[in-house]
Structures are given as C-alpha cells and as structure tokens.
C-alpha cells in the first residue's frame, strides 16, 4: 500500500495554491525544479522513490493505483514529470524496468492529469534525434539511436495522446548541483581531471554536446508553466539547450582551467570508440520557439557555472583563494 505521508513543510504547502507536483524531485533536475517553483511562490509537492524520505513523498510511479491516488489526493494544477531512467547503458541492460518507468508510468500520469485537469510538463531529451543533421527544430522527425531515446519518444507520444494540452521540453546533457560527481555525465569528468599523475587519460573528442545547467532548465519550466496556464495556445514541444558546443574532452579542460589545475594528462580521442550503446554525434537543439515566445533565460558561461557545481568536490580548498578571490 503506498504511503503518502508528508513532511511538515509539504503540509504547509498544501494550504495554499497554485500547486505543482514534481516527479523525480530527488533527482538532478527535479531538485532544481522544486527550488525554482518554491522561490517563485508555488506550493511544491515533490515525489521520489528510493531517496524520497524524509523530504518528499514516496511514490512508485510504475504502480498505477499509487499514481491515481497521488493525483486525486493532491490535485496539482501543474505536474512537472522529471522521473525517468535516463542512463542509456542501464536502459539497454534493464529495458523492461526502464520502459515501465519511461513509457508506462508516463502514460498513467498523462491519463490521470487529463482526468484531474492538471497541466502536464514532460521532460524529454535530445536523444530522440539521430544526430546526423543538426540543428533540430521541434517539428523535425525524431529517429532515436538507442533504447533510452526510443523510450523517451514513446513517453512523448503517450503524453500527446492522453493530454493534448501538455508541454514537452527536450533538453540535452545536464549538469547542476550534484550529491556526488557521478550523478551527472558532465560532473563525472571531474574525477578524470583530478587524476593528474604520470598517466594520461583519453577523453572523447568526437561527440558534440551542449551541457545545460539544471537551474536554467528549471527556470524555463516555471516560465513555461506560468505562461501556459494563462494561454492554452502554449502547448506541444519546446527545445531548450546550453549554447556552448563542447566534447567531453573540452568540458574536462574547461573544468581544469576553472580551478587552475593541469590538463596535460587529458588526451583528446578523435576516433570513435567501438560502439557500446549508440549515441547521436550531434543532436544540437534549435531553441527558437522558446526564444520567440520570450520563454528562454539568460545562461551563465559553462566555465563559471561548472565551477560552482564542483566547488564542494575540490580536495584542496586553497584553490578557493587562488582562483576566485
Ligand atoms: P535522475 O537524477 O536520474 O533522477 C531520476 C529520478 O527518477 C529520481 O528522482 C528517482 O527517484 C526517480 N525514480 C526512479 N524510479 C522511480 C519510480 N519507480 N517511481 C518514481 N520515481 C522514480 O534524472 P535526471 O538527470 O534528473 O533527469 C530528469 C529528466 O531529464 C529525465 O526525464 C531525463 O530523461 C531528462 N534528461 C536528463 C538528462 C541528463 O543529462 N541528466 C539529459 C536529457 C534529458 P529516487 O532517486 O528517489 O529513487
């Protein structure tokens, strides 16, 4: 039997509206979305699963009854659906569980959002594209290369089928405030940067990426939700992305430079590695739809934003004085 006991702060939040339900509130993006809506004066109800307690509601989104009860009990005005299995290699290995969360749970949420009249904002990915012909507009044909991309695209289709007024926001690789550096594919590179020994480390210098700050994505989510509540013509697919094109090698060098660390142990790998899970070469997103509607946000340069995220993971805090003061 699912248990939706809530913490004191969430109880208070339920007294007033408008209310936003954030799924995946314990995750990298969900945490930023919760704080953005809270700052904006929204009443935030966050759900998580394994890490839910004590701050958030625990709800297994793959349990249809639990989802139904959750929405009927809390009657959100807006749902920001962040929860997903987003690690492509894990999705290839545990496809059934991933599809259950990325597709079936999304379908249930969309049906129930339709019943409750809640505005649904579904977070999707640039991996719905094959990366052969960038940049991609919202209306360009998706052609995902891996199971993760296919599952997110199927999630999009379930959302559109059950909730025609819903919003879909596609974003590329994310970084932000992390609980551990391995939580984001971007901050995970920090471990290699710190390995400044005699040994050299090769890093991919083929796949083109656009690292995007979760804070900026969260701000776009709030703007989109607030505008769509006033104007029902704001619906369908939107793209948002960081503007700096970088390979993993370039991201790692930028991190080293941000902390005055050596980077000569990092070697750019210009030949594609043997295929593991296929990934798009360059799935750059054209974000003009958001920009034309004035729903985008100013973004900080990668070098300074990543410095803030890695700050708690610097082994030698003397860098604080030498670099930033
Ligand atoms: P994340 O950090 O891996 O978080 C995943 C979230 O899903 C966690 O809050 C987790 O809760 C929750 N969850 C897992 N299984 C669940 C279940 N059975 N029932 C309910 N909740 C469950 O993911 P993220 O990086 O924040 O990604 C957010 C969204 O952005 C996803 O839709 C993803 O596809 C998309 N996206 C991410 C990236 C990226 O680079 N991270 C790039 C493009 C798009 P617990 O941890 O509490 O179990």
Coordinates of C-alpha atoms and ligand atoms in Angstrom, one line a residue, residues 23-31 47-53 58-63 81-87 97 101-102 105 122-127 148 152 169-175 183-186 214, ligand 1:
X23 CA 8.1 13.8 -10.0
X24 CA 11.8 12.8 -9.7
X25 CA 12.1 15.5 -7.1
X26 CA 15.1 13.7 -5.5
X27 CA 16.9 13.6 -8.9
X28 CA 19.4 16.0 -10.5
X29 CA 16.8 18.1 -12.4
X30 CA 13.9 17.5 -10.0
X31 CA 15.7 19.2 -7.1
X47 CA 7.8 12.8 -5.2
X48 CA 10.8 10.5 -5.2
X49 CA 11.3 6.8 -4.8
X50 CA 14.4 5.3 -3.2
X51 CA 15.6 8.7 -1.9
X52 CA 12.2 10.1 -1.1
X53 CA 12.4 10.2 2.7
X58 CA 7.4 8.3 -1.8
X59 CA 5.5 7.0 -4.8
X60 CA 6.4 4.2 -7.2
X61 CA 5.2 5.8 -10.4
X62 CA 5.1 2.3 -12.1
X63 CA 2.2 1.5 -9.7
X81 CA 7.4 15.0 -14.8
X82 CA 11.1 14.6 -14.3
X83 CA 11.3 11.0 -13.1
X84 CA 12.9 8.6 -15.6
X85 CA 15.7 6.1 -16.1
X86 CA 18.0 8.4 -18.1
X87 CA 21.2 6.4 -18.2
X97 CA 12.1 -1.8 -15.9
X101 CA 9.0 4.0 -15.9
X102 CA 9.8 6.0 -19.0
X105 CA 4.3 5.5 -15.9
X122 CA 7.1 16.3 -19.6
X123 CA 10.9 16.4 -19.6
X124 CA 12.3 14.8 -22.7
X125 CA 15.7 14.6 -24.4
X126 CA 17.8 15.5 -27.5
X127 CA 18.4 11.7 -27.8
X148 CA 16.6 5.2 -24.0
X152 CA 11.5 8.9 -24.1
X169 CA 10.5 20.2 -23.0
X170 CA 13.5 18.5 -24.7
X171 CA 16.9 19.2 -23.1
X172 CA 20.5 17.9 -23.7
X173 CA 23.0 16.6 -21.2
X174 CA 22.6 18.3 -17.8
X175 CA 24.8 19.4 -15.0
X183 CA 25.3 11.9 -10.7
X184 CA 25.8 13.9 -14.0
X185 CA 27.7 12.7 -17.1
X186 CA 29.3 16.2 -17.1
X214 CA 19.6 22.4 -14.4
Ligands
LIG1 P1 17.9 11.4 -12.2 O1 18.8 12.3 -11.5 O2 18.5 10.0 -12.6 O3 16.6 11.2 -11.3 C1 15.7 10.2 -11.6 C2 14.5 10.4 -10.7 O4 13.5 9.4 -11.0 C3 14.9 10.2 -9.2 O5 14.2 11.2 -8.5 C4 14.3 8.9 -8.9 O6 13.9 8.8 -7.5 C5 13.1 8.8 -9.8 N1 12.6 7.4 -10.0 C6 13.3 6.4 -10.4 N2 12.5 5.3 -10.4 C7 11.3 5.7 -10.0 C8 10.0 5.0 -9.7 N3 9.8 3.7 -10.0 N4 9.0 5.8 -9.3 C9 9.1 7.1 -9.0 N5 10.2 7.8 -9.2 C10 11.3 7.1 -9.7 O7 17.4 12.0 -13.5 P2 17.6 13.5 -14.1 O8 19.0 13.6 -14.6 O9 17.2 14.5 -13.0 O10 16.6 13.5 -15.3 C11 15.4 14.3 -15.3 C12 14.8 14.2 -16.6 O11 15.6 14.9 -17.6 C13 14.5 12.8 -17.2 O12 13.3 12.8 -17.8 C14 15.6 12.6 -18.2 O13 15.2 11.7 -19.3 C15 15.8 14.0 -18.7 N6 17.1 14.3 -19.3 C16 18.2 14.2 -18.4 C17 19.5 14.4 -18.9 C18 20.7 14.3 -18.1 O14 21.8 14.6 -18.6 N7 20.6 14.0 -16.8 C19 19.6 14.8 -20.3 C20 18.5 14.9 -21.1 C21 17.2 14.7 -20.6 P3 14.8 8.1 -6.4 O15 16.2 8.5 -6.7 O16 14.3 8.7 -5.1 O17 14.6 6.6 -6.5

